[in-house]
XYZ file of C-alpha atoms in Angstrom:
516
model
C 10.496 6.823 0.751
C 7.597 5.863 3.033
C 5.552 4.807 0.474
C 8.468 2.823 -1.095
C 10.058 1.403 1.632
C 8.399 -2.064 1.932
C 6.933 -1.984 -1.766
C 9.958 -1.202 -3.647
C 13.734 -3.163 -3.843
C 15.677 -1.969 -0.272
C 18.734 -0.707 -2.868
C 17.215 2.156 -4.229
C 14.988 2.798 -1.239
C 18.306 2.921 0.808
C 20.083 4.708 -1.077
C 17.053 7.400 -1.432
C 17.791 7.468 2.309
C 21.182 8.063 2.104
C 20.302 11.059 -0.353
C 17.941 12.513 2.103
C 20.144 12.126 5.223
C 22.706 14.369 3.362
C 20.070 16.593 2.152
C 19.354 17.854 5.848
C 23.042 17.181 6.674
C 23.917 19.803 4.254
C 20.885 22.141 4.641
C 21.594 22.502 8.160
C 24.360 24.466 8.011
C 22.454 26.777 5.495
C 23.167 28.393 1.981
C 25.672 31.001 3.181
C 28.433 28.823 2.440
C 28.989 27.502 -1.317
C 31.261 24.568 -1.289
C 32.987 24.534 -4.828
C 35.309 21.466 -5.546
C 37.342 21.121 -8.262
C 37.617 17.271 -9.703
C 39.833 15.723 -12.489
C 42.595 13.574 -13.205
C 46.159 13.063 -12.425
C 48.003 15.736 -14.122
C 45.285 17.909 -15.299
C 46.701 20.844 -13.741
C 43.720 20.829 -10.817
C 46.238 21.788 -8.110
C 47.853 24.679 -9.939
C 44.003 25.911 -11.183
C 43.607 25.592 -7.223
C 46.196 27.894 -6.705
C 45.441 30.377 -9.244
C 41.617 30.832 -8.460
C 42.987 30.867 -5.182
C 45.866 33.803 -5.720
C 48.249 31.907 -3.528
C 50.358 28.548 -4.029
C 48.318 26.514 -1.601
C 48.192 22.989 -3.017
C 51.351 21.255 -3.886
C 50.803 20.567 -7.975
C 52.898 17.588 -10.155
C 51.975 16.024 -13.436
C 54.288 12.653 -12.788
C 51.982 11.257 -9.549
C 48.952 12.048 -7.217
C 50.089 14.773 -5.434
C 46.641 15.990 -3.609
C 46.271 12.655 -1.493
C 43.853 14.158 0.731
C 41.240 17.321 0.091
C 41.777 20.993 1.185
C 39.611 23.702 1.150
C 40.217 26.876 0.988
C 37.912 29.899 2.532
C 37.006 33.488 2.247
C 34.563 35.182 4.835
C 34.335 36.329 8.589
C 32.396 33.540 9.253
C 32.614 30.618 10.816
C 32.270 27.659 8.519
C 33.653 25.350 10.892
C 30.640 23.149 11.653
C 30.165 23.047 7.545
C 34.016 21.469 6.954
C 33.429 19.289 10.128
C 30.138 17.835 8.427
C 32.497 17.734 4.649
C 34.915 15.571 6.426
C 38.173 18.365 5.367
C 40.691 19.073 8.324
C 43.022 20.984 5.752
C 41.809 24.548 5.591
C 43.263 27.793 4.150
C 41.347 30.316 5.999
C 41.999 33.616 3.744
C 39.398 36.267 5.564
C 36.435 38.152 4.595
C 36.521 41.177 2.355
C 38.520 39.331 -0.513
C 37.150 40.053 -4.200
C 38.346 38.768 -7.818
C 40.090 40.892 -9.790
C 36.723 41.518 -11.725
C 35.547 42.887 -8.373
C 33.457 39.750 -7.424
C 32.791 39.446 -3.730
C 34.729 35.771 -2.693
C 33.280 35.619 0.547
C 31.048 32.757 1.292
C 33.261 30.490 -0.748
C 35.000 27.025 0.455
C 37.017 25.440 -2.561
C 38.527 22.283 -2.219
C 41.081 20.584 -3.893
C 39.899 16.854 -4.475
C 42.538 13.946 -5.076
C 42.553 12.444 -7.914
C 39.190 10.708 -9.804
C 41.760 8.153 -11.488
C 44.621 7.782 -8.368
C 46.607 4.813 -8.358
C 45.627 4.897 -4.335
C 42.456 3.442 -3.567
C 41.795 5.721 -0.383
C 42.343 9.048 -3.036
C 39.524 7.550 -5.130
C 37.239 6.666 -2.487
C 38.335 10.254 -0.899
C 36.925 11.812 -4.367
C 34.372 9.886 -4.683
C 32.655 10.639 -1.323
C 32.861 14.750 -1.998
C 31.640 14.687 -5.362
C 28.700 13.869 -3.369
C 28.660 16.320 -0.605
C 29.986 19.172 -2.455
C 27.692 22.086 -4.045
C 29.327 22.976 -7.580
C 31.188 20.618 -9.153
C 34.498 22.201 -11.849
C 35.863 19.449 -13.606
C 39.331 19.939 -14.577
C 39.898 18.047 -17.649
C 43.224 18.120 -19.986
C 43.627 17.469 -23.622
C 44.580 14.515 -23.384
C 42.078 12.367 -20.659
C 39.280 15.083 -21.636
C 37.493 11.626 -22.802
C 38.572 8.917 -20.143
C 35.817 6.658 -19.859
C 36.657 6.340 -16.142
C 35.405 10.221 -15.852
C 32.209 9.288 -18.001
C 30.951 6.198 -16.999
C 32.285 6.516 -13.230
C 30.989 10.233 -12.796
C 29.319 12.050 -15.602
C 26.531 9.834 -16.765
C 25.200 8.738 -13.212
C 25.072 12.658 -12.304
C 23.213 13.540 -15.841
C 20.673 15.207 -13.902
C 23.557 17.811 -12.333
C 23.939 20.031 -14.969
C 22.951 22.986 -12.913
C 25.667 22.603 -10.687
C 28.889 21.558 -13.113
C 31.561 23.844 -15.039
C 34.071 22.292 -16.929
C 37.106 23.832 -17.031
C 39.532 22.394 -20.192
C 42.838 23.543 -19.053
C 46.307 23.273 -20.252
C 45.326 24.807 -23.388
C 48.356 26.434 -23.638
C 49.665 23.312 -25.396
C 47.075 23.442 -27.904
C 47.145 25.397 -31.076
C 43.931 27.696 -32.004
C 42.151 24.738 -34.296
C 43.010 22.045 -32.143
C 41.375 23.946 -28.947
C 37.876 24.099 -31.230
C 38.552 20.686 -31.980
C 38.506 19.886 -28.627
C 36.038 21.696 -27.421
C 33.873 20.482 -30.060
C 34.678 17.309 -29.099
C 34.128 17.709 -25.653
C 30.735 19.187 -26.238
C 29.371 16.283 -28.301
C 30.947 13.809 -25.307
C 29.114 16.062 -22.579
C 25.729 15.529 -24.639
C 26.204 11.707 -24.961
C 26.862 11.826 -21.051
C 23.177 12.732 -20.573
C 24.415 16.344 -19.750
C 22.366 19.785 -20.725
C 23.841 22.984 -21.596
C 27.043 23.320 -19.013
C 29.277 25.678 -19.440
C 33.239 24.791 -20.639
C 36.033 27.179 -20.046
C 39.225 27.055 -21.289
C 41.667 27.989 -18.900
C 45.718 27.363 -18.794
C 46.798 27.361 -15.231
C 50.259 28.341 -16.177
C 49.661 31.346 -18.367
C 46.543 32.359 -16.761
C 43.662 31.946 -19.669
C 40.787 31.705 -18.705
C 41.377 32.076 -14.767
C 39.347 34.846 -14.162
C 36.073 33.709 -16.546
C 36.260 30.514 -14.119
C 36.751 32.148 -11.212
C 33.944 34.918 -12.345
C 31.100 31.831 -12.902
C 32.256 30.628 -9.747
C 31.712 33.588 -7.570
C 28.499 34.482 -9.606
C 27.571 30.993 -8.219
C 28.359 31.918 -4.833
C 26.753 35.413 -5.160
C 23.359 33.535 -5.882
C 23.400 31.180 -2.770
C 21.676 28.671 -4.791
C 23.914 26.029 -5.546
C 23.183 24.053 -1.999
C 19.583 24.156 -2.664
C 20.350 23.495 -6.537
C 22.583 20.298 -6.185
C 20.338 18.751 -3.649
C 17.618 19.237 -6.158
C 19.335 17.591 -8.690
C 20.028 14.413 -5.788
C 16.440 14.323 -5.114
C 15.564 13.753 -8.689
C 18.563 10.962 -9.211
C 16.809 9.135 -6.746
C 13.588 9.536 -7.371
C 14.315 9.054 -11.157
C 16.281 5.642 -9.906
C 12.553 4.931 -7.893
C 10.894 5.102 -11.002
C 12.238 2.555 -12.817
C 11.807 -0.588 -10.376
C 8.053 1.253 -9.298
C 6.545 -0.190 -12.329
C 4.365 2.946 -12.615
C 3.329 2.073 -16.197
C -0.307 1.350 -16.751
C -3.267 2.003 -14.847
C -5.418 -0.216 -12.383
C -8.434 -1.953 -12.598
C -10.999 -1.449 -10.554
C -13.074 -4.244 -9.082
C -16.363 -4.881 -10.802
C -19.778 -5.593 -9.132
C -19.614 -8.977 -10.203
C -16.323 -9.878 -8.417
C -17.733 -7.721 -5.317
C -20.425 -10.266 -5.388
C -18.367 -13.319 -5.219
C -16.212 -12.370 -3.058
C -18.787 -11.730 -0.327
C -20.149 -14.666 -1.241
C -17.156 -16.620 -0.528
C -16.868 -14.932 2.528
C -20.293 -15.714 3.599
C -19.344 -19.738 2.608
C -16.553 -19.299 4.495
C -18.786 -17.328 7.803
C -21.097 -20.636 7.462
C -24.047 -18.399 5.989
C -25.287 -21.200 4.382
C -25.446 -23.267 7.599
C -27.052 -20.010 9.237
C -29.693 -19.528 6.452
C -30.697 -23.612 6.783
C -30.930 -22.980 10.778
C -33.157 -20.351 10.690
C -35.477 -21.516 8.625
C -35.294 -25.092 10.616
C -35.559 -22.780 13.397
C -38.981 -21.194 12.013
C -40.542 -24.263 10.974
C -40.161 -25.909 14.806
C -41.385 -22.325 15.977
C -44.504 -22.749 13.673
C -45.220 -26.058 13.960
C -44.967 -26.091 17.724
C -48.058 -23.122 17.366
C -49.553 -24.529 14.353
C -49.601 -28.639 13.959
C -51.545 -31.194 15.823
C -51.705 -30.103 19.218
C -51.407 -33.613 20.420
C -48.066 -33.660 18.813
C -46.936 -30.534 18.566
C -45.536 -30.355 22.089
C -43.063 -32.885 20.521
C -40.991 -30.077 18.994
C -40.246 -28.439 22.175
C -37.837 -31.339 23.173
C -35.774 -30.642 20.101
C -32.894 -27.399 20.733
C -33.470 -24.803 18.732
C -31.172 -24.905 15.753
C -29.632 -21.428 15.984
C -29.150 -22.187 20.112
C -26.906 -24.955 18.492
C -24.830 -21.905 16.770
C -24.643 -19.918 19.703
C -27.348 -17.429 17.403
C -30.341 -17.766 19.816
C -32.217 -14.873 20.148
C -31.076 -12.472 22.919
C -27.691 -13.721 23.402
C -24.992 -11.554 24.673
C -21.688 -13.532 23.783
C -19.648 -11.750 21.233
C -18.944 -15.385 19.159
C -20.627 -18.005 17.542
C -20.447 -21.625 18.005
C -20.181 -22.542 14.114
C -17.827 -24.860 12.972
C -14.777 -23.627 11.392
C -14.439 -23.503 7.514
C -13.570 -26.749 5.623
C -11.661 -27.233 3.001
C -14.360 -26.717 0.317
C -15.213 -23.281 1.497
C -11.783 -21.828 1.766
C -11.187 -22.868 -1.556
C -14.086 -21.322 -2.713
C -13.070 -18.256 -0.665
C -9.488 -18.223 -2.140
C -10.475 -19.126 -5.755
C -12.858 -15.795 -4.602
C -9.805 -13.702 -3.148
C -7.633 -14.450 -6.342
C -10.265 -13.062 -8.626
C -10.159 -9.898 -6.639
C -6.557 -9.264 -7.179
C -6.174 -10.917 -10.500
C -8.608 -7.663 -11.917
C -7.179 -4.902 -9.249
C -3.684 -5.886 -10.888
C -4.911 -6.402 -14.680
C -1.743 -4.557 -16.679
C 0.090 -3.746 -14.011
C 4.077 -4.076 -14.316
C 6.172 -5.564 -11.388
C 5.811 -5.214 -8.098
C 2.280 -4.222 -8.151
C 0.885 -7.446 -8.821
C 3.083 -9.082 -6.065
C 1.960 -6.261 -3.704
C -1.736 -6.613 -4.257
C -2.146 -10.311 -4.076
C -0.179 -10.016 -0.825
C -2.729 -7.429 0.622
C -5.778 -9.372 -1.092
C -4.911 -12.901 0.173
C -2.086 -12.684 2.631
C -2.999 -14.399 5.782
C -6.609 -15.851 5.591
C -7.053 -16.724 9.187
C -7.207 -12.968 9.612
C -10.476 -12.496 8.114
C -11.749 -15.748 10.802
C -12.620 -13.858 13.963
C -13.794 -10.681 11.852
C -16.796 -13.057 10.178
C -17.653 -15.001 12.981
C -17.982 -11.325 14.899
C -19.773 -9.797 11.838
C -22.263 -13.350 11.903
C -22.483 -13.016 16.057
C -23.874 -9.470 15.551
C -26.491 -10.266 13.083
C -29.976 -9.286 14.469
C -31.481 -12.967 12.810
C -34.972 -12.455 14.137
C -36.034 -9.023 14.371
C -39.686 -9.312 13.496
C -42.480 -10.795 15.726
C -44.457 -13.911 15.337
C -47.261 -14.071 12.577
C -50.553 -13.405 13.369
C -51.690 -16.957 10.900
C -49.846 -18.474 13.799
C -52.386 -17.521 16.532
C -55.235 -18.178 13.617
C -54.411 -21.532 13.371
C -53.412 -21.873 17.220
C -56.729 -20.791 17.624
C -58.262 -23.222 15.550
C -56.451 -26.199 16.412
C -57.546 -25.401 20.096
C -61.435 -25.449 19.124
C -60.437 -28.664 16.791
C -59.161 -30.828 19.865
C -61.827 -29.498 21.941
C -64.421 -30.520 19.478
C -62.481 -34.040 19.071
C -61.862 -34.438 23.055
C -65.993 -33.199 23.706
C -66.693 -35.584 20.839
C -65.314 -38.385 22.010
C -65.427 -38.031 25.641
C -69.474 -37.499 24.652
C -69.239 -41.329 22.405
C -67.443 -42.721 25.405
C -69.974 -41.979 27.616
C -72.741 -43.487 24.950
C -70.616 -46.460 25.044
C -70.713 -47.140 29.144
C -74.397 -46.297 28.909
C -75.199 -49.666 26.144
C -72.245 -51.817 28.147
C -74.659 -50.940 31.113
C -77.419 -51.921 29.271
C -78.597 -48.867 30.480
C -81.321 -46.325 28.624
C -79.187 -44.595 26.390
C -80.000 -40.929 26.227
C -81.283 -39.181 22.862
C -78.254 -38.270 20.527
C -78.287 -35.381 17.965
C -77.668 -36.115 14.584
C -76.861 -33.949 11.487
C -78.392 -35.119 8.782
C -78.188 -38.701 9.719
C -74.746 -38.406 11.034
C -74.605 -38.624 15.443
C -73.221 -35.148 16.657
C -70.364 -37.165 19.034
C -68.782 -39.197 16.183
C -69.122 -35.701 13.836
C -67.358 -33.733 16.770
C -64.689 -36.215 16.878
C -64.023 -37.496 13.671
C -64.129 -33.594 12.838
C -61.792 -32.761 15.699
C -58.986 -35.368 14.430
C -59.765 -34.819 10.888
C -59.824 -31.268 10.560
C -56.875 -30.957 13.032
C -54.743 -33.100 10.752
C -55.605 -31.167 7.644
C -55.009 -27.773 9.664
C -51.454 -29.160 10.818
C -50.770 -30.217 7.082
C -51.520 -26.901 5.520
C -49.618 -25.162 8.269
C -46.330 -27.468 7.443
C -46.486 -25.619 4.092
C -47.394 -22.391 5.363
C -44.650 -22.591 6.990
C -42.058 -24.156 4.969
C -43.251 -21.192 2.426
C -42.566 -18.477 5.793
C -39.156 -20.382 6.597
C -37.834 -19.713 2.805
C -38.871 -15.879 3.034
C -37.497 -15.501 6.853
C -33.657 -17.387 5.803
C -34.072 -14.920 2.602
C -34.542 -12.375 5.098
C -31.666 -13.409 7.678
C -29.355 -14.023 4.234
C -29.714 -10.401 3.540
C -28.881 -9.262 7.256
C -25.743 -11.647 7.304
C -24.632 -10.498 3.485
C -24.350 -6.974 4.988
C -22.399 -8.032 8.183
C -20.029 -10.060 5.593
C -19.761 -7.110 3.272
C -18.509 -4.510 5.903
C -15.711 -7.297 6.824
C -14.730 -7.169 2.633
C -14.918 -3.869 3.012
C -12.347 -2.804 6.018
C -10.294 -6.425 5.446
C -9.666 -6.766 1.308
C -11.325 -3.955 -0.584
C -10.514 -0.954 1.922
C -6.718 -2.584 2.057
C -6.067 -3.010 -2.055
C -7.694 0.644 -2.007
C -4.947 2.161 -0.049
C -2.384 0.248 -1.926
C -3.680 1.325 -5.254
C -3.727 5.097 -4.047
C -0.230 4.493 -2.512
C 0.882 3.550 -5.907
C -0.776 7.008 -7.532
C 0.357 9.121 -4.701
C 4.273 7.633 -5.075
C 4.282 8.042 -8.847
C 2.991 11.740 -7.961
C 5.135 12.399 -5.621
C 8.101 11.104 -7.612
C 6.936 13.300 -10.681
C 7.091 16.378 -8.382
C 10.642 15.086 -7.333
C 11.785 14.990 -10.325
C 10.915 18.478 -11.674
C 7.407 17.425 -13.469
């Protein structure tokens, strides 16, 4: 009921409860008592079979009307069975002592028997009366006469919904003292073939005659063999439990097996998530974030302190290094991502639910898509934790630092040196000897070298580093992919896992129920 309740139409669910609320009702006045009700129509002779399994005139009998309006039991033992007829609802008791045996020499104590009113009454509250024992009781004698024997009100009101109560029916066919010898086989053949259609196993059929006394004491001997057993509280609630469970079976749609979800779907459906978690935006951050880094170590240095005006793009996220918030600062997901996300979700539960009957389907695309704005805060925590940057600077970075350093020394010596050269000839002024290299004045080398050089250095470390960036966002993809994969993990696939198990574990359980 746990796992149906919820999954499952309420009806059968509730009614399950019902079962089970009776099952403890009844099991908690134990199995010392067997309550043994006799059942049939109006003028089947049940009152006067009463009496004579009972050895007294107790219950008023007539053929022309319902005479038992209300039940009666009647009880043999030293016991108290007082809180058990309290619990049955019967104020009517015949109390007839312990000690008691059949005239076979059966021991009667431990049984209640009740007297039901009529099945077919012309009173409503008689019928409702019946109706509510037949479910309480523990052995059910059906007095049937020659001529309802076949009512359909018996069979399709009583018999065929308790098909699974075999164990705990006799049928009694009394009044067979106005039968001859072949029309008593005829009926009884008859009877059998009607019991079969019902659903019904092997149950045993006496023939009795109230009047006369046939068949009296065979009754009364299965009965008290019954009670002798204590079984038949245990037995009948047995037979409940797999009514309902067999009634839980048809609307669990426990045909067919599940799909499980493939790599492939896995796949998109963390990458969905991650479109959804802005990994994209992430991945295009960090590596903006490593080029400025590298460029601001590597490029012209007469430029490069440009780049420190300009925020870091992960600061912009709230994913700067060494943060301690517990958030991001990324934008929420548009449009285009949650569809992509859905479209994602939907594949996910379309192949968990491949050829499975009603509700299953219902149940897992509820559990794989329901609310979406659950799975927000999850994969903005899951991006927050990320460790983005958890390897140091590259040593080509203090290389070319290096280099760039002796570059615009070279170019600042070089032209500090021509500028100097220059104020000597405006002076008209002895100019001092300059060095040349092959031909070439050292000054205009040092600068033209300085500037020169430094710009080609500063080129090749934009690619160096656009080459770097690619690798580190690879690298910072793979870190986020496993944040985002723990959150499909405990959100969708750890979810449509314990539904799918739910599933096996009711149809189990409902197999044991039944007697599988």
């Amino acid at each position: 009921m746990d796992l149906a309740r919820g999954r499952l139409p309420e009806e059968p669910v509730e009614a399950a409860g019902e079962l089970v609320g009776r099952a403890r009702g009844r099991l908690g006045h134990g199995t010392a008592w067997t309550v043994v009700a006799l059942a049939g129509a109006t003028g089947s002779g049940k009152s006067s079979l009463f009496n004579a399994l009972a050895g007294e005139e107790l219950s008023p009998a007539s053929v022309r009307r319902p005479t038992t309006g209300t039940a009666h039991a009647c009880v043999w033992g030293e016991d108290s069975a007082e809180g058990l007829l309290d619990w049955l609802g019967v104020a009517r008791v015949h109390r007839m002592g312990g000690g008691k045996t059949s005239p076979a020499g059966d021991s009667l104590d431990g049984l209640v028997l009740l007297d039901l009113p009529d099945h077919d009454s012309i009173r409503l509250e008689h019928r409702l009366e019946m109706s509510r024992l037949v479910e309480l009781v523990d052995l059910m004698v059906w007095v049937l006469d020659p001529e309802k024997y076949a009512d359909a009100a018996l069979h399709d009101g009583f018999l065929r919904p308790l098909a699974a109560h075999s164990d705990v029916m006799v049928f009694a066919l009394n009044q067979i003292d106005r039968l001859s010898e072949l029309e008593l086989m005829a009926c009884l053949r008859d009877l059998e073939v009607l019991l079969k259609d019902d659903g019904l196993g092997p149950v045993p059929i006496v023939a009795t005659s109230a009047v006369k006394g046939t068949g009296v004491d065979e009754l009364r001997g299965r009965i008290t063999a019954r009670v002798a057993e204590k079984r038949a509280a245990v037995q009948r609630i047995e037979a409940d439990l797999a009514r309902a469970a067999g009634a839980l079976a048809q609307v669990a749609g426990l045909d067919g097996k599940a799909s499980s979800v493939g790599a492939k779907t896995q796949k998109r459906l963390v990458r969905g998530l991650g479109e959804a978690a802005g990994v994209p935006i992430i991945t295009d951050a960090v590596a903006a974030g490593y080029r400025r880094d590298a460029l601001g170590r590597v490029g012209w240095p007469v430029t490069r302190w440009l780049a420190g005006f300009r925020a870091h793009p992960l600061r912009r996220l709230g994913l700067q290094p060494g943060r301690t918030e517990g958030a991001t600062s990324l934008p929420r997901p548009g449009r285009t991502q949650m569809a992509t996300l859905q479209h994602a979700l939907r594949e996910v539960a379309e192949e968990a639910s491949a050829g499975l009957p009603a509700p299953w389907p219902a149940r897992i695309r509820g559990v794989v898509l329901g609310d979406t704005e659950r799975l927000t805060d999850p994969l903005d925590q899951a991006i927050a934790a990320a460790e983005l940057r958890t390897e140091g600077d590259p040593g080509w970075w203090g290389l070319f630092g290096l280099l760039q350093t002796v570059l615009l020394i070279a170019a600042v010596g070089g032209l500090v040196w021509l500028a100097v050269l220059f104020g000597f000839s405006y002076l008209r002024l002895p100019e001092p000897p300059t060095p040349e290299w092959r031909g070439f004045p050292i000054p205009t080398l040092m600068a033209l070298g300085g500037v020169v050089g430094g710009t080609v250095l500063g080129l090749v470390g934009r690619g160096l580093a656009r080459i770097g960036a690619g690798r580190r966002a690879a690298r910072a993809e793979k870190v986020l992919t496993e944040g985002i994969q723990d959150v499909a993990e405990t959100y969708i696939l750890q979810p449509l896992t314990a539904e799918l198990s739910s599933r096996m574990v009711l149809a189990e359980s409902l197999r044991v129920v039944r007697g599988g």
